[in-house]
CSV table of N, CA, C and O in Angstrom, one decimal:
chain,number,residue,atom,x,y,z
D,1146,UNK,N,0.8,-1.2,0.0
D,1146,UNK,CA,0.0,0.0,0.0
D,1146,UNK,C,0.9,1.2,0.0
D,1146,UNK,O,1.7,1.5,0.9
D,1147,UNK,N,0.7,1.9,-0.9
D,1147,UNK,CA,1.1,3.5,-0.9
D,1147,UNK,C,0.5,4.5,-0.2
D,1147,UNK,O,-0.7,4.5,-0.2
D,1148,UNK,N,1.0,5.2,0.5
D,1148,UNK,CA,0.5,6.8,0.9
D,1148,UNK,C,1.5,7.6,0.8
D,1148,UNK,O,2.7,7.5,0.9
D,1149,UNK,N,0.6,8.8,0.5
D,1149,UNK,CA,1.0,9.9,-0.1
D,1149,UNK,C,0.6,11.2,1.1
D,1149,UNK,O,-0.5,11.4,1.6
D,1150,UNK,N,1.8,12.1,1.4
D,1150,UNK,CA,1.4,12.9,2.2
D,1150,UNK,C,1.8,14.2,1.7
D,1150,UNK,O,2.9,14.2,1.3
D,1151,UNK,N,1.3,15.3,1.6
D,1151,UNK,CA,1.5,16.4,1.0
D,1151,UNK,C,1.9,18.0,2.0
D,1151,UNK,O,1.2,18.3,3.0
D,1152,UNK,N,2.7,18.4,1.7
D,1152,UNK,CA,2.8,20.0,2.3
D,1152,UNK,C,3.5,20.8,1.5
D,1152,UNK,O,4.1,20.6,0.5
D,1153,UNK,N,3.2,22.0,2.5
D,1153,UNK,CA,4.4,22.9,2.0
D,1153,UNK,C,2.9,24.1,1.6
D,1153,UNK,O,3.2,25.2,1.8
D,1154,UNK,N,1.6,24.0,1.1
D,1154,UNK,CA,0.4,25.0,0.6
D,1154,UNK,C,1.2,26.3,1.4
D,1154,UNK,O,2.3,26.4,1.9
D,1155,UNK,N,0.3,27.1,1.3
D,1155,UNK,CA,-0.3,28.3,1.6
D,1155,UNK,C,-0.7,29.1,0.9
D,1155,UNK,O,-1.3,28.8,-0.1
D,1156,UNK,N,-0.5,31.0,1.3
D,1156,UNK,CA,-0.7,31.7,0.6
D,1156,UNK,C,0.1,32.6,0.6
D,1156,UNK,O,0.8,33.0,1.6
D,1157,UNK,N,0.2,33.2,-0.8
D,1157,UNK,CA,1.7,34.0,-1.0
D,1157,UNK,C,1.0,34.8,-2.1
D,1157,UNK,O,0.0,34.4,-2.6
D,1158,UNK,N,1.7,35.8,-2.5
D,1158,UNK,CA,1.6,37.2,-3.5
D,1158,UNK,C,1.9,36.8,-4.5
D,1158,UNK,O,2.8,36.0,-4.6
D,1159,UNK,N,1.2,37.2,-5.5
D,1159,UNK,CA,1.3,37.1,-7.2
D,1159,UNK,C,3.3,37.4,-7.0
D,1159,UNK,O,3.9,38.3,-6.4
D,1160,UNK,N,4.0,36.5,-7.6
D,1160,UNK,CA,4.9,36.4,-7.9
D,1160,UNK,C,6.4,35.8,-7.0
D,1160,UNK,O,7.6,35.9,-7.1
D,1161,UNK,N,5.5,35.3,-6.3
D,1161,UNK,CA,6.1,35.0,-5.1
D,1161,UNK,C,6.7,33.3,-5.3
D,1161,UNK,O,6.6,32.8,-6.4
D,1162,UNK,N,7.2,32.6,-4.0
D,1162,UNK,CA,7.2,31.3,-4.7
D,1162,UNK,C,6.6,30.6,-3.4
D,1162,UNK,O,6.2,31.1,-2.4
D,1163,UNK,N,6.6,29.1,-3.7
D,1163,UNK,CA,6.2,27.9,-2.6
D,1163,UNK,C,7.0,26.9,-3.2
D,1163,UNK,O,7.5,27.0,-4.3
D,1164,UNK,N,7.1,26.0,-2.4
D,1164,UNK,CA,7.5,24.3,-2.4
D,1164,UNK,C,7.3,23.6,-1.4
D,1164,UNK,O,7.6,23.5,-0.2
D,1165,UNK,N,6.3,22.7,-2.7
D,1165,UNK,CA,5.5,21.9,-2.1
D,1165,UNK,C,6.2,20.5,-2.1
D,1165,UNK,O,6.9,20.2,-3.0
D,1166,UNK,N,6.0,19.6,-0.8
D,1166,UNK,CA,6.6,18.1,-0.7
D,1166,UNK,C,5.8,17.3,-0.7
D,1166,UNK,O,4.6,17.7,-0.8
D,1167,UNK,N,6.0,16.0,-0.6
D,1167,UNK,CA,5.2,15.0,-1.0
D,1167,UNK,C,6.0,13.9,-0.4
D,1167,UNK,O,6.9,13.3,-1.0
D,1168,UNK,N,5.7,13.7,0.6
D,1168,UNK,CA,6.3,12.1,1.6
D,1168,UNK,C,5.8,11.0,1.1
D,1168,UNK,O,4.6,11.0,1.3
D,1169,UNK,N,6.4,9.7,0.3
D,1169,UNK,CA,5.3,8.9,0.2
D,1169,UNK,C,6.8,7.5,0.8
D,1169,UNK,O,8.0,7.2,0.9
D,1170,UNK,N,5.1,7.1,1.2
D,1170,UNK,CA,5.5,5.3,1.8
D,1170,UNK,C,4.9,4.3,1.1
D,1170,UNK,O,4.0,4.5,0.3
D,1171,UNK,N,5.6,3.2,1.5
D,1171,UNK,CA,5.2,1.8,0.3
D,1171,UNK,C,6.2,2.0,-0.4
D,1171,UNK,O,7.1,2.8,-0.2
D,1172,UNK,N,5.9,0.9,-1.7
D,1172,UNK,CA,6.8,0.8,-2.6
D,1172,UNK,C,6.4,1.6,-3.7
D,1172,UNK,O,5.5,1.4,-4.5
D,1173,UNK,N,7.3,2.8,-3.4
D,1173,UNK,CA,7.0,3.7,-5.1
D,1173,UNK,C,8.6,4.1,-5.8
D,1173,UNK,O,8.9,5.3,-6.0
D,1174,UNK,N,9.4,2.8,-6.2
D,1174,UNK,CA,10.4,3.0,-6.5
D,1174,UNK,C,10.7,3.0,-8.1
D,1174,UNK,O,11.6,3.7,-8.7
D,1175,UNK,N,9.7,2.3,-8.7
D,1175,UNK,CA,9.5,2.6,-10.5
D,1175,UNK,C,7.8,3.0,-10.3
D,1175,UNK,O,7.0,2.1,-10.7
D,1176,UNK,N,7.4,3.7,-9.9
D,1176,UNK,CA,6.3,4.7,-10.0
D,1176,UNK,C,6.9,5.4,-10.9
D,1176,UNK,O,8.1,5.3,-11.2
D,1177,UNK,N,6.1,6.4,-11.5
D,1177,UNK,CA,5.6,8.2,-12.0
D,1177,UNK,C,5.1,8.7,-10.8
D,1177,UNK,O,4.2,8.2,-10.0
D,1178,UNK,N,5.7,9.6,-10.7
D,1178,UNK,CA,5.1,10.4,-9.8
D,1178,UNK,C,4.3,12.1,-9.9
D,1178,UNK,O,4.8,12.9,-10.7
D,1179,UNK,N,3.6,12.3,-9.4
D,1179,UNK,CA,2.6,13.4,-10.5
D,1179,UNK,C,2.5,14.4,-9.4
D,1179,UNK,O,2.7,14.2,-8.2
D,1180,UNK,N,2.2,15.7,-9.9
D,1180,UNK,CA,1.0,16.6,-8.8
D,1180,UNK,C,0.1,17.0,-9.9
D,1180,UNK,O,0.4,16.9,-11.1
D,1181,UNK,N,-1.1,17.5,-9.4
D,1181,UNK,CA,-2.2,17.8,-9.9
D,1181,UNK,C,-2.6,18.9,-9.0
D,1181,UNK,O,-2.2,19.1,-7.9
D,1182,UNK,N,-3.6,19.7,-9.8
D,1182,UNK,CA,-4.3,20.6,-9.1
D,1182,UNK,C,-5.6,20.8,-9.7
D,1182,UNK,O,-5.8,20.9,-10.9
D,1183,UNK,N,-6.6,21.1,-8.6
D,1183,UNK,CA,-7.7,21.5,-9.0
D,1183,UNK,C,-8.3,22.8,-8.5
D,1183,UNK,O,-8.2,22.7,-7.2
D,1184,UNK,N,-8.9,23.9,-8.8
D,1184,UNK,CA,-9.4,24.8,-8.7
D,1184,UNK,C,-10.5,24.8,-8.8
D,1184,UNK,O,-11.0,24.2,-9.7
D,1185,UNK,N,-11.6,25.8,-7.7
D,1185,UNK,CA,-13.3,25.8,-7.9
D,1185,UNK,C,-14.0,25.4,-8.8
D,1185,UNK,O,-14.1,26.3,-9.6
D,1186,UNK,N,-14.5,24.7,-9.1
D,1186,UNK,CA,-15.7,24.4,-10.2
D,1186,UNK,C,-15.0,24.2,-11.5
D,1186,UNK,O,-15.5,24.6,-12.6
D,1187,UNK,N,-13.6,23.5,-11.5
D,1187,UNK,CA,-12.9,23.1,-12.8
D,1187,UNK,C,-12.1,21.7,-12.3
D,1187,UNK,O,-11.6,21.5,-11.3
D,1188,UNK,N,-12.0,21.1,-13.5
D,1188,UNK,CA,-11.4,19.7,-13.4
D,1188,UNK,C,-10.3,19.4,-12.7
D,1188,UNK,O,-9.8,20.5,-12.3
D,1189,UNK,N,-9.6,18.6,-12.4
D,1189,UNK,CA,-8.3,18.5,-12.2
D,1189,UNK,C,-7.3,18.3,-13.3
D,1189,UNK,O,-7.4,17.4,-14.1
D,1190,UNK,N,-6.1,19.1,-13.3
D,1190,UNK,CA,-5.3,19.3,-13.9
D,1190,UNK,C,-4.2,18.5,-13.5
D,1190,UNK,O,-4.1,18.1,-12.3
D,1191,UNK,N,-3.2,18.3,-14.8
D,1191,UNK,CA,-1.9,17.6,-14.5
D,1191,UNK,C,-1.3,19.0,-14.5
D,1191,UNK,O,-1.7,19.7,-15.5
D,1192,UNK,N,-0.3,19.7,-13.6
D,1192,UNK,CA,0.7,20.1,-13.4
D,1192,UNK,C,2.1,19.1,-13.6
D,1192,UNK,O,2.3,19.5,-14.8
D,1193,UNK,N,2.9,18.4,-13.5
D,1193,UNK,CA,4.1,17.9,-13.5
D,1193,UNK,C,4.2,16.4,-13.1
D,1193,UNK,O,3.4,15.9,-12.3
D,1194,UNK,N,5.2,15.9,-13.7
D,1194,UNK,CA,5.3,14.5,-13.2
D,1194,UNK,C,6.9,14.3,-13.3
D,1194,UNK,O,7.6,15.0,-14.0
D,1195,UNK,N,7.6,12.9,-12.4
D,1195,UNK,CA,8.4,12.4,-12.2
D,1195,UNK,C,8.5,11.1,-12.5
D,1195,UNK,O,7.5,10.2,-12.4
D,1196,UNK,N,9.5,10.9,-12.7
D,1196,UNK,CA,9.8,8.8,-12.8
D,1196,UNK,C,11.0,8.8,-11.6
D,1196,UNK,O,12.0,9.6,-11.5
D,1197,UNK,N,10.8,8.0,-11.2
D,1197,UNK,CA,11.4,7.8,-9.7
D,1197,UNK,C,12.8,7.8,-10.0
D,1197,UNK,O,13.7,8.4,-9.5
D,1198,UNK,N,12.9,6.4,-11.3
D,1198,UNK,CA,14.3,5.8,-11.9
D,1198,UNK,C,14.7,6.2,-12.7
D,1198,UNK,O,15.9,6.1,-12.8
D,1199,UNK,N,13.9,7.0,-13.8
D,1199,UNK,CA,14.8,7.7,-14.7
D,1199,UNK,C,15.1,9.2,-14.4
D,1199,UNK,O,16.1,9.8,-14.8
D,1200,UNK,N,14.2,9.8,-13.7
D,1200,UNK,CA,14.9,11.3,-13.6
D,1200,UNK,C,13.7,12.0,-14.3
D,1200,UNK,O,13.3,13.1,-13.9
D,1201,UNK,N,13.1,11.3,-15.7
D,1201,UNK,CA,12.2,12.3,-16.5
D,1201,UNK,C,11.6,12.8,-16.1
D,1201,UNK,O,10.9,12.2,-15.3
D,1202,UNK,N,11.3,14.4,-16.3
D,1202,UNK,CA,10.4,15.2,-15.7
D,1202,UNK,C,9.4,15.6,-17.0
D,1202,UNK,O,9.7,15.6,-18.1
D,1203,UNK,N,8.2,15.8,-16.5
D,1203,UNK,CA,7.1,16.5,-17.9
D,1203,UNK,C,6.3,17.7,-16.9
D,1203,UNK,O,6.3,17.8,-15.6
D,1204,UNK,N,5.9,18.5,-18.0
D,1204,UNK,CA,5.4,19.4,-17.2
D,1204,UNK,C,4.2,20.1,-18.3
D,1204,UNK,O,4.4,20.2,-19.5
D,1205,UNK,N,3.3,20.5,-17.7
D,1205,UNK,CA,1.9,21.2,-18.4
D,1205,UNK,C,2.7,22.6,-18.7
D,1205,UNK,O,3.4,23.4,-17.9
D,1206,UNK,N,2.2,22.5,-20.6
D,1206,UNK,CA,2.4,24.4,-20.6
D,1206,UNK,C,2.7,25.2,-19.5
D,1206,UNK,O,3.8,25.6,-19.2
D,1207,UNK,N,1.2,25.3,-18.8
D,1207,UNK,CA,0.8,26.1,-18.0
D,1207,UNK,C,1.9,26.7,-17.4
D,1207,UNK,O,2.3,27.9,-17.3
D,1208,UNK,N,2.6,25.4,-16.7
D,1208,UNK,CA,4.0,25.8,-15.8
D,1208,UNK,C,5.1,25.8,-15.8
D,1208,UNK,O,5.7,26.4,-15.0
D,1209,UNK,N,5.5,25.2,-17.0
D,1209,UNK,CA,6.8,25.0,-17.8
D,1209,UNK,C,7.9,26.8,-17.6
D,1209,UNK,O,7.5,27.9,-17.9
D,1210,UNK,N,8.9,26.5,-17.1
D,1210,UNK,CA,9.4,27.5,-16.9
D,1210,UNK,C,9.5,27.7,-16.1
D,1210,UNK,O,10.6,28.1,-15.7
D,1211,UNK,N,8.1,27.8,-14.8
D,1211,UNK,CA,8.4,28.5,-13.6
D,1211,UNK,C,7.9,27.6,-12.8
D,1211,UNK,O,7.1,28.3,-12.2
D,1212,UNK,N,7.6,26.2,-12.4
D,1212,UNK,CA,7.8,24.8,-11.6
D,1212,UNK,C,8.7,24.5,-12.2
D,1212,UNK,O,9.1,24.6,-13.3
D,1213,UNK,N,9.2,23.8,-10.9
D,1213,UNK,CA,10.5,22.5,-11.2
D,1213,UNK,C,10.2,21.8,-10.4
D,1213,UNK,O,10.2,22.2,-9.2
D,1214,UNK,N,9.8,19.9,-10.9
D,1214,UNK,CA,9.9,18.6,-10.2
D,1214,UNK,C,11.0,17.8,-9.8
D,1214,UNK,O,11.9,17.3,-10.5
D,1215,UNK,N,10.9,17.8,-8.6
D,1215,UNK,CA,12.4,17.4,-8.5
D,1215,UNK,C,12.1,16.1,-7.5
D,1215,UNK,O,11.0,16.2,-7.0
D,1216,UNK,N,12.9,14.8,-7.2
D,1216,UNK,CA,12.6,14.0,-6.1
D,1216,UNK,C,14.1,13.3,-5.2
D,1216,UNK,O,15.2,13.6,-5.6
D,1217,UNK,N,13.7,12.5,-4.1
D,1217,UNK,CA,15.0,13.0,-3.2
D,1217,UNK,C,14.8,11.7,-3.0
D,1217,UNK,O,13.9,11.5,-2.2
D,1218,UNK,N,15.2,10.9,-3.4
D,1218,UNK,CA,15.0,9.0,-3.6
D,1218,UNK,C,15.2,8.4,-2.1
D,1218,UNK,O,14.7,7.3,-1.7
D,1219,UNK,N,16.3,9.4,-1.2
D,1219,UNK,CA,16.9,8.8,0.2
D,1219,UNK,C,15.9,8.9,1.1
D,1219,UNK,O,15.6,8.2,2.0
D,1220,UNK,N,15.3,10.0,0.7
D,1220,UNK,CA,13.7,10.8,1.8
D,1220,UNK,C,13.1,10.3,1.2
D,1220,UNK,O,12.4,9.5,2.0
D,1221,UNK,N,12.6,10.0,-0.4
D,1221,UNK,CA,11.5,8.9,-0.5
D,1221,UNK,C,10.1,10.1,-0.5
D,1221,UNK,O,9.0,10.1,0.0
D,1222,UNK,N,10.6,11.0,-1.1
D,1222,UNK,CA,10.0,12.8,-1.6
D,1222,UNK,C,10.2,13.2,-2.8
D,1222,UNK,O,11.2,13.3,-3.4
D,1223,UNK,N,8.8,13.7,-3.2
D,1223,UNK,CA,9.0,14.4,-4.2
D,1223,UNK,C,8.7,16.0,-3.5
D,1223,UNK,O,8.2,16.2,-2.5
D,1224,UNK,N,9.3,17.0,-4.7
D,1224,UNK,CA,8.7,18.3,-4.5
D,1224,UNK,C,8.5,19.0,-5.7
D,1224,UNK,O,9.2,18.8,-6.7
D,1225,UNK,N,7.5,20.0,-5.7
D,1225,UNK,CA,7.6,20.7,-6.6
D,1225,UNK,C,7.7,22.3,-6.1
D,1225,UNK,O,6.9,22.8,-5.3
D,1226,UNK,N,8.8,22.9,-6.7
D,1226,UNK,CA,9.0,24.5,-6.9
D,1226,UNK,C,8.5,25.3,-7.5
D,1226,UNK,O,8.7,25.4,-8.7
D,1227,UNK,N,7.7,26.1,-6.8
D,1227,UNK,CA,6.6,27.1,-7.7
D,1227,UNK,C,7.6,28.5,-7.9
D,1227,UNK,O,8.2,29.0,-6.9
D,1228,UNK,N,7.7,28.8,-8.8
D,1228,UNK,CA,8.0,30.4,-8.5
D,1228,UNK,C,7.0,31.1,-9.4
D,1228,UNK,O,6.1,30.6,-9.9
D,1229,UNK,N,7.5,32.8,-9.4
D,1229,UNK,CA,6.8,33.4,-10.5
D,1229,UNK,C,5.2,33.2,-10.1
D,1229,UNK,O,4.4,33.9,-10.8
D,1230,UNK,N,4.8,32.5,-9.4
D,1230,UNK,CA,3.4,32.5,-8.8
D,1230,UNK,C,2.5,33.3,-9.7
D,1230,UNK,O,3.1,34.3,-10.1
D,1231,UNK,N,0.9,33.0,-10.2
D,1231,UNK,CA,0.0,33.8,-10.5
D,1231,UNK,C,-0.9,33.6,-9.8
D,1231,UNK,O,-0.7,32.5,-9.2
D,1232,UNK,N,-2.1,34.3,-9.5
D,1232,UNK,CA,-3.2,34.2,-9.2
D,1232,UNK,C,-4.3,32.9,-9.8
D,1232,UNK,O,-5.1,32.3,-9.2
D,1233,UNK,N,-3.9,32.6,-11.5
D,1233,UNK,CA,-4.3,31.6,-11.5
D,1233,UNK,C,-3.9,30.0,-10.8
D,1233,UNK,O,-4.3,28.9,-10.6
D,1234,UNK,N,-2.9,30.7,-10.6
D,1234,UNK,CA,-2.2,29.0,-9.8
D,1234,UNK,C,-3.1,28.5,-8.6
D,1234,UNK,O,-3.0,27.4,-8.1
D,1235,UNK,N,-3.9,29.4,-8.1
D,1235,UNK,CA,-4.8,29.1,-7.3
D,1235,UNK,C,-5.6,27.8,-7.3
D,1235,UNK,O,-6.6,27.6,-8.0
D,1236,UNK,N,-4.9,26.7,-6.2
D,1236,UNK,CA,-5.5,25.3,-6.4
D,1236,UNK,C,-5.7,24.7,-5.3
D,1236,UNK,O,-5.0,25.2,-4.4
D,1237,UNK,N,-6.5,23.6,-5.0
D,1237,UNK,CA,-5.6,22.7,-4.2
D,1237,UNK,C,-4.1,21.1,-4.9
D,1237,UNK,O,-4.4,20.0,-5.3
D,1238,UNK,N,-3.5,21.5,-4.9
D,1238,UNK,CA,-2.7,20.7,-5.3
D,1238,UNK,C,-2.6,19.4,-4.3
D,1238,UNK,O,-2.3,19.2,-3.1
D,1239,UNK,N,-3.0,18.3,-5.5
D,1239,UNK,CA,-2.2,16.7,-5.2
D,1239,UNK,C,-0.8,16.0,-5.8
D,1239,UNK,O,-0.1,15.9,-6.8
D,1240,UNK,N,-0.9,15.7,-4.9
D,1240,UNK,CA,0.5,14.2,-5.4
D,1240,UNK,C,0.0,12.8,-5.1
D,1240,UNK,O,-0.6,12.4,-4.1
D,1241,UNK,N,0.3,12.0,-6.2
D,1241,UNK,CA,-0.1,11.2,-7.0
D,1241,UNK,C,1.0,10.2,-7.5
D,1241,UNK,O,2.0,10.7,-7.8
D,1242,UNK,N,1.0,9.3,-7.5
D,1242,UNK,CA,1.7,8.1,-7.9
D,1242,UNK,C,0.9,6.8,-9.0
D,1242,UNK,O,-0.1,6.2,-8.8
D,1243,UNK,N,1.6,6.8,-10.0
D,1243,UNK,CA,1.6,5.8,-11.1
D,1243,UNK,C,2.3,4.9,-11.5
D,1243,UNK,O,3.5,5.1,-11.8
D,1244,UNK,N,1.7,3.5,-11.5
D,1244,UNK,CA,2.6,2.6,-11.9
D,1244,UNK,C,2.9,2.8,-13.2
D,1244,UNK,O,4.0,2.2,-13.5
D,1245,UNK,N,2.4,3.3,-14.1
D,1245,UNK,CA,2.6,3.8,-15.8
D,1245,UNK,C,4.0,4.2,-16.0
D,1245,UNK,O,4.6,4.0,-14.9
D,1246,UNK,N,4.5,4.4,-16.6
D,1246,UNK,CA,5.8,5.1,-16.9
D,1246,UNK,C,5.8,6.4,-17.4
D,1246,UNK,O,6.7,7.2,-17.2
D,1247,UNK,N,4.6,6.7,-18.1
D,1247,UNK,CA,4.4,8.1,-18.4
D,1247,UNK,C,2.9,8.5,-18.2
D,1247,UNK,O,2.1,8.0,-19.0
D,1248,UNK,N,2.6,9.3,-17.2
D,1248,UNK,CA,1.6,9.6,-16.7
D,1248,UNK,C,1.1,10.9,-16.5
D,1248,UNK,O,1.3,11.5,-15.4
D,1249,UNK,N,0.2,11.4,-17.5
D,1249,UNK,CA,-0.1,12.8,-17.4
D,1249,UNK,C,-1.5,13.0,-17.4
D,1249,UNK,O,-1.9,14.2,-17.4
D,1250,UNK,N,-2.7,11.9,-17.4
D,1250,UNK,CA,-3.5,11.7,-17.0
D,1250,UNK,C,-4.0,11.3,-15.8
D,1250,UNK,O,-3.2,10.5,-15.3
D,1251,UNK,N,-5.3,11.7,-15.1
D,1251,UNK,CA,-5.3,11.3,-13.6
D,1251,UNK,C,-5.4,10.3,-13.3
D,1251,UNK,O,-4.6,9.7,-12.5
D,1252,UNK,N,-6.6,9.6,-14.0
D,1252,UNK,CA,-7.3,8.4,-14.2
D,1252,UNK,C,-5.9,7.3,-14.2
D,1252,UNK,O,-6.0,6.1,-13.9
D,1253,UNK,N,-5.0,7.9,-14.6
D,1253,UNK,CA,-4.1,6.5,-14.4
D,1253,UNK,C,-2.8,6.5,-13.7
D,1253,UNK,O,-1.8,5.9,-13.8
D,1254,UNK,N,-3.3,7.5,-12.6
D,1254,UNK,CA,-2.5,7.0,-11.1
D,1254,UNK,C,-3.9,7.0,-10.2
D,1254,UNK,O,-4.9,7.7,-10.0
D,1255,UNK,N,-2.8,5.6,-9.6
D,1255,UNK,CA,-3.2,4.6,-8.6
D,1255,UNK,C,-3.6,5.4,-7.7
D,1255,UNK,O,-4.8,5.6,-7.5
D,1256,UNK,N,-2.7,5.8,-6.9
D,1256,UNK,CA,-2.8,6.5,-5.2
D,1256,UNK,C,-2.5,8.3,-5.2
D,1256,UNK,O,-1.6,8.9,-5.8
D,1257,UNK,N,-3.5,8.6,-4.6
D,1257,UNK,CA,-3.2,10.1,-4.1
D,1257,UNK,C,-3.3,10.6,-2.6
D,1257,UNK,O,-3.7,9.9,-1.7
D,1258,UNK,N,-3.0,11.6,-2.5
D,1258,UNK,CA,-2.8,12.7,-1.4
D,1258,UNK,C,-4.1,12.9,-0.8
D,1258,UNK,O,-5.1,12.4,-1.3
D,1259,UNK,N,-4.0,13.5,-0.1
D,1259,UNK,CA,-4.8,14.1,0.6
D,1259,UNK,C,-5.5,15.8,-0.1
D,1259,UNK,O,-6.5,16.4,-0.1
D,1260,UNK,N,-3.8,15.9,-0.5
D,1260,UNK,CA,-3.9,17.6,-1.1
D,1260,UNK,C,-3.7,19.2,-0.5
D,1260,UNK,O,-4.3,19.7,0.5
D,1261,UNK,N,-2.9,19.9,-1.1
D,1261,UNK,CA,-2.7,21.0,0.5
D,1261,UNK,C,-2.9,22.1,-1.0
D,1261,UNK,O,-2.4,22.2,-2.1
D,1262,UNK,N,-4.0,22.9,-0.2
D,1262,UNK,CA,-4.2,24.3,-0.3
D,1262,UNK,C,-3.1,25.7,-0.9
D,1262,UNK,O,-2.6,26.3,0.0
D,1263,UNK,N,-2.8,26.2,-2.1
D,1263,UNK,CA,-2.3,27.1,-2.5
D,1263,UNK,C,-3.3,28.2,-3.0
D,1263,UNK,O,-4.1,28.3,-3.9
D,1264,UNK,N,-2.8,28.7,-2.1
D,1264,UNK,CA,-3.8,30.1,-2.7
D,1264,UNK,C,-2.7,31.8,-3.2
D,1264,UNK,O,-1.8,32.3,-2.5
D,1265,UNK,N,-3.0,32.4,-4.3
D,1265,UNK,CA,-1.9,33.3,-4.7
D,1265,UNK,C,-2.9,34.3,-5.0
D,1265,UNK,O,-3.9,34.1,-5.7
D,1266,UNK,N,-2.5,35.8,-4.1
D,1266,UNK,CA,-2.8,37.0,-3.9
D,1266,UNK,C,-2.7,37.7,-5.0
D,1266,UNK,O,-1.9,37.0,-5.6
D,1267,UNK,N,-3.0,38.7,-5.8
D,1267,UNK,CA,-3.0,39.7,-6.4
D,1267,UNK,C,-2.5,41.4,-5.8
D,1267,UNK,O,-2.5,42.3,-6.6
């Protein structure tokens, strides 16, 4: 069994940054590893993913440039680095684990978070 534990949310000013972590237990050693976020009354989005063993990272438009997914294989953590913040980033963000190898869909990870709250000021 996987779990996934998430932090690092809050709230911060249009252009500001966060980093967010992601503790997970179990065996997620050739997982993908994902975050996601969703915002009021709109679907859940892929923001970024990880492969545990290769290093590859992918990342949505949206964020490309100003997130970076990074994971710390000894902590058994991922994180992701927000900078450059907008007000649209406004989500709750998940982390997410897939047995797939490339996973930028929700529907095809296995286990998720709980989810921690980012909210960005104007």
């Amino acid at each position: 069994q996987v779990q996934l534990v998430e932090s690092g949310g809050g709230l911060v000013q249009a252009g500001g940054s966060l980093r967010l972590s992601c503790a997970a237990s179990g065996r997620t050693f050739s997982y993908t590893m994902g975050w996601f976020r969703q915002a009021p009354g709109k679907e859940r989005e892929f923001v970024a993913a990880i492969g545990w063993i290769s290093g590859t990272t992918y990342y949505a438009d949206s964020v490309k440039g100003r997130f970076t997914i990074s994971s710390d294989n000894a902590k058994n953590t991922v994180y992701l680095q927000m900078n450059s913040l907008k007000p649209e980033d406004t989500a709750v963000y998940y982390c997410a684990a897939s047995r797939n190898s490339i996973a930028r869909v929700a529907s095809l990870y296995d286990y998720w978070g709980q989810g921690t709250q980012v909210t960005v000021s104007s």
